[in-house]
N, CA, C and O atoms as CSV, one atom per row, in Angstrom:
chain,resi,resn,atom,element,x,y,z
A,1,UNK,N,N,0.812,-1.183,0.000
A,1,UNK,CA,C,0.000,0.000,0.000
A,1,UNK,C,C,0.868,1.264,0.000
A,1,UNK,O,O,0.545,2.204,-0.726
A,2,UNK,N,N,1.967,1.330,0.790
A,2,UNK,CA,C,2.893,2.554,0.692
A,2,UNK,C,C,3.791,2.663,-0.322
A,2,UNK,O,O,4.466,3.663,-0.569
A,3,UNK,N,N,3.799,1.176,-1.167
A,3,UNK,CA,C,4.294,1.694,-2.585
A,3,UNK,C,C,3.744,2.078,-3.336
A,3,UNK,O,O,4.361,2.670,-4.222
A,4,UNK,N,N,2.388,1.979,-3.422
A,4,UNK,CA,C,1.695,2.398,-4.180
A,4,UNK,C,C,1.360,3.859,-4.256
A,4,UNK,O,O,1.336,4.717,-5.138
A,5,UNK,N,N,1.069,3.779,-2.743
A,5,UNK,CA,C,1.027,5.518,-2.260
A,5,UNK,C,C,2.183,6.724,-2.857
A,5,UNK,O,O,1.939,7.909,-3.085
A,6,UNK,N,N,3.243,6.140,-2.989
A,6,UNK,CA,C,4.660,6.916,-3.358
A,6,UNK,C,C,4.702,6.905,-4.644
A,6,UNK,O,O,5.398,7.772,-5.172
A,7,UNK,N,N,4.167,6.186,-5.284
A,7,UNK,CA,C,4.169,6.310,-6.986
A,7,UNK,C,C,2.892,6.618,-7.064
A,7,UNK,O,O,3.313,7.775,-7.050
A,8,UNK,N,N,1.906,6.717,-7.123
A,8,UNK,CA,C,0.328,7.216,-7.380
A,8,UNK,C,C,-0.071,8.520,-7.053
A,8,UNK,O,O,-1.174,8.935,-7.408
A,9,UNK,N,N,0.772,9.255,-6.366
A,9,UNK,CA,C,0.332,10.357,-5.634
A,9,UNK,C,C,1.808,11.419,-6.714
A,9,UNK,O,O,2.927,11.014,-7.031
A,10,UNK,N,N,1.295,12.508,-6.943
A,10,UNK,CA,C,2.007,13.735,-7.388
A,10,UNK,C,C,2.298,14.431,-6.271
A,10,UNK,O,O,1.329,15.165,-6.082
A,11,UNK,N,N,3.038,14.588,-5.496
A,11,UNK,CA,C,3.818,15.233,-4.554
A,11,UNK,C,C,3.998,16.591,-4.749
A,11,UNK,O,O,4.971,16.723,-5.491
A,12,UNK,N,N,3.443,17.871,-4.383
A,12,UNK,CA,C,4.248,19.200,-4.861
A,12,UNK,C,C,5.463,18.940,-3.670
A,12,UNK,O,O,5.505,18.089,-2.781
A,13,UNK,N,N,6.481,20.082,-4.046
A,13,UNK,CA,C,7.458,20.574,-3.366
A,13,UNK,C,C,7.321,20.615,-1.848
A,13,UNK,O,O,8.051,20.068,-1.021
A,14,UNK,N,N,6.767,21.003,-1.743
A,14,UNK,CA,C,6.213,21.120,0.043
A,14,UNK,C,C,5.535,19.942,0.793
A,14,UNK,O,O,5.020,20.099,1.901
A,15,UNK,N,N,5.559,18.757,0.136
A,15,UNK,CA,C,4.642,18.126,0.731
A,15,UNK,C,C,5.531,17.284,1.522
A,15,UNK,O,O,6.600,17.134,0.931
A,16,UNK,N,N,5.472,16.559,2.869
A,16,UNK,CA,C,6.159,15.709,3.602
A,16,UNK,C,C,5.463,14.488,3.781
A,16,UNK,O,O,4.301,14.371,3.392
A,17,UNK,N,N,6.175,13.426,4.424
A,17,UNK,CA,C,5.348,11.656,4.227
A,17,UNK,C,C,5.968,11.154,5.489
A,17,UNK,O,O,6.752,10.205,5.500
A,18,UNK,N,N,5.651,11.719,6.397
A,18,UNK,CA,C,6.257,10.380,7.730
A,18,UNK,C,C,5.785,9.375,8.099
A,18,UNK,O,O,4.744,9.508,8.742
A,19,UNK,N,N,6.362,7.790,7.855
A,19,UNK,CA,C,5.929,6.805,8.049
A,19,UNK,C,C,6.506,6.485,9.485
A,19,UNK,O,O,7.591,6.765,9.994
A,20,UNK,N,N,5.533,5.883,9.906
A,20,UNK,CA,C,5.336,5.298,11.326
A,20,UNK,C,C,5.539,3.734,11.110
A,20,UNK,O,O,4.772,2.895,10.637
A,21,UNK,N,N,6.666,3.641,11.551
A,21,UNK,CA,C,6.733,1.818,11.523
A,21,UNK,C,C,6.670,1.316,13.257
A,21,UNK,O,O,6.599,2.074,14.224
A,22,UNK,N,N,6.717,-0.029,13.266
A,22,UNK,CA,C,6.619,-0.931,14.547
A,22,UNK,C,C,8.397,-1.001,14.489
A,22,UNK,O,O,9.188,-0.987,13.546
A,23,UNK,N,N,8.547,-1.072,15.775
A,23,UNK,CA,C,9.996,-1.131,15.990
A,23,UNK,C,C,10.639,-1.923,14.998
A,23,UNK,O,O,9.920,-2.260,14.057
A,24,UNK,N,N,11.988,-2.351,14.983
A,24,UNK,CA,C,13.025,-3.616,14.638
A,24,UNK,C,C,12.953,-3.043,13.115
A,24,UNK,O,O,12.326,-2.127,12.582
A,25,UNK,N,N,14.060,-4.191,12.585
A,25,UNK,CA,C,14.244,-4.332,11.053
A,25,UNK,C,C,13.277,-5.515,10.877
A,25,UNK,O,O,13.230,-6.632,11.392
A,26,UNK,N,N,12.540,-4.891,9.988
A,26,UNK,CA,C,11.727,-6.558,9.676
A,26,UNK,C,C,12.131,-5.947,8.095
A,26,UNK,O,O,12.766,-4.964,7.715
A,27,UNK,N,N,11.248,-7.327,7.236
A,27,UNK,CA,C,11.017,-7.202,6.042
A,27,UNK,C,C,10.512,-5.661,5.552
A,27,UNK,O,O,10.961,-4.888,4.705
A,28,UNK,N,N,9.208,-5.568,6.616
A,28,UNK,CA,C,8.584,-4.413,6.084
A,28,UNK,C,C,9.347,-3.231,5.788
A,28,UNK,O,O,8.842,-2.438,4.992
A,29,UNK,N,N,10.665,-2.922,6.368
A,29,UNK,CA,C,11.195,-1.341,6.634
A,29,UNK,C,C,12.133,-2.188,5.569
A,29,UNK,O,O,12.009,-1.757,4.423
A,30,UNK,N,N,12.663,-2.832,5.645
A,30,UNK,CA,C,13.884,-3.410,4.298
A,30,UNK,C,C,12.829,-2.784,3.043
A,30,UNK,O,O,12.963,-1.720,2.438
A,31,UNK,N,N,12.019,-3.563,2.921
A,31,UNK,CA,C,11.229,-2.775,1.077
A,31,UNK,C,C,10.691,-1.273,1.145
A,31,UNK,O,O,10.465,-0.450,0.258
A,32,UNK,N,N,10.569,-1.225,2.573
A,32,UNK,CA,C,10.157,0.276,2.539
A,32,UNK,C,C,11.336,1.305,1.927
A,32,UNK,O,O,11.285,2.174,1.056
A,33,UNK,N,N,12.370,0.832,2.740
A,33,UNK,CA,C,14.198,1.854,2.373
A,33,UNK,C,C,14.218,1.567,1.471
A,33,UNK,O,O,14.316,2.614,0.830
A,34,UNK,N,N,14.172,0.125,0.272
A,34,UNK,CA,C,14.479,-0.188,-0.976
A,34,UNK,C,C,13.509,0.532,-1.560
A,34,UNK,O,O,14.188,1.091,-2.422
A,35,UNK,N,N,12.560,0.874,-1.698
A,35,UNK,CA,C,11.143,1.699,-2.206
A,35,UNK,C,C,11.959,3.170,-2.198
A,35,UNK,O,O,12.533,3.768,-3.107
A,36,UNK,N,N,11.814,3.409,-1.146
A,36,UNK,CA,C,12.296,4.882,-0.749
A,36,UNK,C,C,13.300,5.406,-1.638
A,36,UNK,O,O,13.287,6.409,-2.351
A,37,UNK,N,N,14.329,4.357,-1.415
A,37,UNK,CA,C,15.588,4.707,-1.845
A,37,UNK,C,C,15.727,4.680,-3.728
A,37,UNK,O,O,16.548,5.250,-4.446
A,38,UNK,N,N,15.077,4.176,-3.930
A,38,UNK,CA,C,14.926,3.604,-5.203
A,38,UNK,C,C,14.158,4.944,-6.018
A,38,UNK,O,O,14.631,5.581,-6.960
A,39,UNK,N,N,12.842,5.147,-5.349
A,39,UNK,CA,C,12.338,6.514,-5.997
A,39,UNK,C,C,12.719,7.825,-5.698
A,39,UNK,O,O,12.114,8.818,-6.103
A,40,UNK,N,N,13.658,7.837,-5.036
A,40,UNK,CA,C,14.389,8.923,-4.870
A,40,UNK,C,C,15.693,9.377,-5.928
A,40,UNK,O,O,15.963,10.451,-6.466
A,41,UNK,N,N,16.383,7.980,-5.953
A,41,UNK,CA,C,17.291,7.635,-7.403
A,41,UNK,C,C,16.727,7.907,-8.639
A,41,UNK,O,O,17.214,8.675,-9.469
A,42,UNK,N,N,15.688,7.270,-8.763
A,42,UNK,CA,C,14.969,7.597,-10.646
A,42,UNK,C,C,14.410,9.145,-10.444
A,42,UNK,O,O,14.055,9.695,-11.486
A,43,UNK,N,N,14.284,9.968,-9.118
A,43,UNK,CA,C,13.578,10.757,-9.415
A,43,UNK,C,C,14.438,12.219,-10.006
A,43,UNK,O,O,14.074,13.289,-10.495
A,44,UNK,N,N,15.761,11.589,-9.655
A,44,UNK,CA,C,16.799,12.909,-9.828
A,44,UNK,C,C,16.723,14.166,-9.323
A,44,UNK,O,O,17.101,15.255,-9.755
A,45,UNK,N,N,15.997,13.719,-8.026
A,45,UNK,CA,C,15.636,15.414,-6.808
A,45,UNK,C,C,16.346,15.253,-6.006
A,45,UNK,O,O,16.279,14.191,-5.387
A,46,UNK,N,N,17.336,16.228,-5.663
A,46,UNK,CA,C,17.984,15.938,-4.442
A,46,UNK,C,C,17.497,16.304,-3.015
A,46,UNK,O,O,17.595,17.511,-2.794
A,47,UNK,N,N,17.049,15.646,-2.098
A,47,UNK,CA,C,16.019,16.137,-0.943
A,47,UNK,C,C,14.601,15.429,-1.228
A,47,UNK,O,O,13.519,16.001,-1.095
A,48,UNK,N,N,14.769,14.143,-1.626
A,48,UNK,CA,C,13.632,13.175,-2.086
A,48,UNK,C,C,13.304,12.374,-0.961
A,48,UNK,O,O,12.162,11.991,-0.706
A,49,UNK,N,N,14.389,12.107,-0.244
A,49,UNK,CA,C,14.528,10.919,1.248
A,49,UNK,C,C,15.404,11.740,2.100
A,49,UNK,O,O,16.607,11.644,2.340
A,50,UNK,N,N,14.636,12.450,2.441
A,50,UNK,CA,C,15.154,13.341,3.669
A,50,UNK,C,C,15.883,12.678,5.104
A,50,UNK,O,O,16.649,13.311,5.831
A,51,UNK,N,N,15.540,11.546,5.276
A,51,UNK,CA,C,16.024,10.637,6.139
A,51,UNK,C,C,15.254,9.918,7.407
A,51,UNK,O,O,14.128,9.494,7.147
A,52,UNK,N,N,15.607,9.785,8.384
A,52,UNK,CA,C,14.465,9.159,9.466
A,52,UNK,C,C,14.775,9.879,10.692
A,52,UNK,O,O,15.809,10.500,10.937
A,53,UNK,N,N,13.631,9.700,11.519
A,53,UNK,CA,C,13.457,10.317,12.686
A,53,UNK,C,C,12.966,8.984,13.538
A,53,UNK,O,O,11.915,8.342,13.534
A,54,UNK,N,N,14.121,8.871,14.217
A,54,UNK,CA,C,13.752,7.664,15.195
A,54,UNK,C,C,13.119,8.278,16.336
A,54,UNK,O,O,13.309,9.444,16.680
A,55,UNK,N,N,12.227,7.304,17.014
A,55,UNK,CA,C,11.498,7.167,18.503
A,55,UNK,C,C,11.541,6.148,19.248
A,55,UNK,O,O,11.034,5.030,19.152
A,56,UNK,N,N,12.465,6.834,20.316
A,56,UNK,CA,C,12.295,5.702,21.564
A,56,UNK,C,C,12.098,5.474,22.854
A,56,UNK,O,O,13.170,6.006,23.142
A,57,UNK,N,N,11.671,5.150,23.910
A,57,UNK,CA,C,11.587,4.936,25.030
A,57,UNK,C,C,12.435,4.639,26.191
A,57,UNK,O,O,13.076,3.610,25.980
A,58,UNK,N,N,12.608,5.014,27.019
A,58,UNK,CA,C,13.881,4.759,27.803
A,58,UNK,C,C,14.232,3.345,28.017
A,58,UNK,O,O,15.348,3.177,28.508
A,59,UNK,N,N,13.306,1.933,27.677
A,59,UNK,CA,C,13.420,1.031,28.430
A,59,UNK,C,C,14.605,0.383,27.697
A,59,UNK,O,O,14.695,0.852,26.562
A,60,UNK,N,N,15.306,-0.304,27.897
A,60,UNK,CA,C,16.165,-1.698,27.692
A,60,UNK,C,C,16.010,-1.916,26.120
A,60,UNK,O,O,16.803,-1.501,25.275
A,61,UNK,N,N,14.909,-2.604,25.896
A,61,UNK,CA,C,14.768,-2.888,24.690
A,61,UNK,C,C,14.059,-2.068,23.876
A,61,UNK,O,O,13.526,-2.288,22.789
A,62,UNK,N,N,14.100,-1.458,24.295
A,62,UNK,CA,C,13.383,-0.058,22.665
A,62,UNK,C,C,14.722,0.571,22.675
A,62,UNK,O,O,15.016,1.076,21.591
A,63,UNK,N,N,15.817,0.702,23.817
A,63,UNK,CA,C,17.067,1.011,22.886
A,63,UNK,C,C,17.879,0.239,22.144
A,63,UNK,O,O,18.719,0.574,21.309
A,64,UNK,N,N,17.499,-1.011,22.587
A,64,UNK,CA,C,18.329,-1.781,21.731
A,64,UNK,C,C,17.359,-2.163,20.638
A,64,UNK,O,O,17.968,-2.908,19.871
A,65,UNK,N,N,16.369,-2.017,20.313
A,65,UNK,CA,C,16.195,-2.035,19.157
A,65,UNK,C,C,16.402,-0.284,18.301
A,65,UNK,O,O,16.493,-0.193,17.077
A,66,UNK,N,N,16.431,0.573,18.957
A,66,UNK,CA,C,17.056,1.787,18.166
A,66,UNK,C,C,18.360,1.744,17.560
A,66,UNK,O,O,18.752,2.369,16.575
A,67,UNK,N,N,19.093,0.773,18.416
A,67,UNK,CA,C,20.702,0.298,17.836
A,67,UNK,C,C,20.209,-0.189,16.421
A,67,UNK,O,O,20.462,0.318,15.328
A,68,UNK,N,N,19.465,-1.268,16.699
A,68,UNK,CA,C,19.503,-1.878,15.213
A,68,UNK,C,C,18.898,-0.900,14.355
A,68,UNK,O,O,19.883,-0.702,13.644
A,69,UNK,N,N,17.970,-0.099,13.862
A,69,UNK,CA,C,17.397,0.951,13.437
A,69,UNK,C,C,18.690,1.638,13.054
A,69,UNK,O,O,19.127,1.605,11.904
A,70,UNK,N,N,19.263,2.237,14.018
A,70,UNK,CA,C,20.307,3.144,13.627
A,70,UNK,C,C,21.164,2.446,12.858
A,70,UNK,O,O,21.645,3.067,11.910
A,71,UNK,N,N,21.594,0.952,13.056
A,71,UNK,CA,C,22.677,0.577,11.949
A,71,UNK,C,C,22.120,0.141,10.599
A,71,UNK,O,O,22.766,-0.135,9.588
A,72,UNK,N,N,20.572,0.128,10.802
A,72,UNK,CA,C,20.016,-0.147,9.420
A,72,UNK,C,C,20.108,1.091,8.553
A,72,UNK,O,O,20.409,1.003,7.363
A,73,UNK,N,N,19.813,2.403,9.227
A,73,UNK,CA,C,19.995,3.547,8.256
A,73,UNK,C,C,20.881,3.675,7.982
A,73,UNK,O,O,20.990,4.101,6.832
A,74,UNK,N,N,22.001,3.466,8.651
A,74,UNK,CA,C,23.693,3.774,8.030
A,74,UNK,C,C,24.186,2.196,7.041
A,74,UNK,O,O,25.191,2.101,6.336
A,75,UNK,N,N,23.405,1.388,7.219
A,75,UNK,CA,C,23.806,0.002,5.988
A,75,UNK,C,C,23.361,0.635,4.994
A,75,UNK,O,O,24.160,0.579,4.059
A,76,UNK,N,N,22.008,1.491,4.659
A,76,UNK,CA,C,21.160,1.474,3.820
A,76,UNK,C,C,21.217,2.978,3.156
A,76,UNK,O,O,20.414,3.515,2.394
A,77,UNK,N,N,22.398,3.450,3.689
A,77,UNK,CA,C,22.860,5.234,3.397
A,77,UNK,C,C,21.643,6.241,4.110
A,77,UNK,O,O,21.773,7.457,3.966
A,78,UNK,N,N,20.447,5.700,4.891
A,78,UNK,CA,C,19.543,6.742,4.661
A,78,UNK,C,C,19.850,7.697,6.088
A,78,UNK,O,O,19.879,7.080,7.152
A,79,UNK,N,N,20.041,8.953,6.105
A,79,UNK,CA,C,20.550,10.109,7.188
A,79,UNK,C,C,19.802,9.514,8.446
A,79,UNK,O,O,18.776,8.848,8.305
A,80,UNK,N,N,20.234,9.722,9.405
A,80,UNK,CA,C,19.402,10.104,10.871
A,80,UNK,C,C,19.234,11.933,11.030
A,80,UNK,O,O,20.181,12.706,11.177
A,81,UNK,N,N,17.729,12.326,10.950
A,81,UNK,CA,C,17.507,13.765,11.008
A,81,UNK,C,C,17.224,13.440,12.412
A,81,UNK,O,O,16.385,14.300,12.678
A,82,UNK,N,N,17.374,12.815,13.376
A,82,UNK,CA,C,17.017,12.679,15.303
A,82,UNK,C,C,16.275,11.702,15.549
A,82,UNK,O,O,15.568,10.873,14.977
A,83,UNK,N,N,16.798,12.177,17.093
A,83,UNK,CA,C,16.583,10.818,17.701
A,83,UNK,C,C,15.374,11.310,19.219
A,83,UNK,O,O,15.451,12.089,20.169
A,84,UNK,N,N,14.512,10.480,18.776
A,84,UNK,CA,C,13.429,11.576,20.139
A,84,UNK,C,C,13.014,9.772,21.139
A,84,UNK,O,O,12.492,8.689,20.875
A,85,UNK,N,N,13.778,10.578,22.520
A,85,UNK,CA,C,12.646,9.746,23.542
A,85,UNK,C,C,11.769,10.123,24.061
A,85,UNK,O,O,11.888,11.155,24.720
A,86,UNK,N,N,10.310,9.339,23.975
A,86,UNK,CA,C,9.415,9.491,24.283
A,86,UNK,C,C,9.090,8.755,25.577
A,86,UNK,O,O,9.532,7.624,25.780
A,87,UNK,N,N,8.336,9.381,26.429
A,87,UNK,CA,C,7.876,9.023,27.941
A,87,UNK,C,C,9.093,8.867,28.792
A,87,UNK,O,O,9.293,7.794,29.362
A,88,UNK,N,N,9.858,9.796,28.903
A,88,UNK,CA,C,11.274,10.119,29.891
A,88,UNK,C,C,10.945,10.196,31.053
A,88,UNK,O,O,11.590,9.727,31.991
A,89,UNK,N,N,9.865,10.817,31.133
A,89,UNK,CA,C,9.334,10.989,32.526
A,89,UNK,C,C,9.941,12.562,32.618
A,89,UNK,O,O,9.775,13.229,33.639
């Protein structure tokens, strides 16, 4: 559905797309970055994949799954624009 969304839709200049994923690397965020990354390449705009904005929680494992997150964007070239924890207290 979000590939479809990214090719079906005419985008003006101004328009932004933040996807909300479920933690971890799954499949889903692998075709999502390959999607991403891919129509950003054929599109010849520079500022097409602006990059990701991670969210995480103080506990144990929502940082360690931000580790993996973070080394997926740097396998996959795509920027870290920040890093926000949510419910710090």
């Amino acid at each position: 559905m979000v590939r479809q969304f990214l090719t079906d839709v005419l985008w003006p200049p101004l328009d932004y797309l933040l996807i909300d994923t479920p933690p971890g690397t799954s499949d889903e965020h692998i075709s999502l970055a390959e999607t991403l990354l891919r129509n950003a390449a054929e599109s010849k705009l520079p500022g097409q994949l602006a990059g990701a904005v991670v969210v995480t929680t103080p506990q144990a494992v929502a940082v360690s799954d931000v580790r993996k997150e973070l080394n997926f964007c740097a396998k996959t070239g795509i920027d870290i624009l920040g890093v926000v924890e949510n419910m710090s207290g």
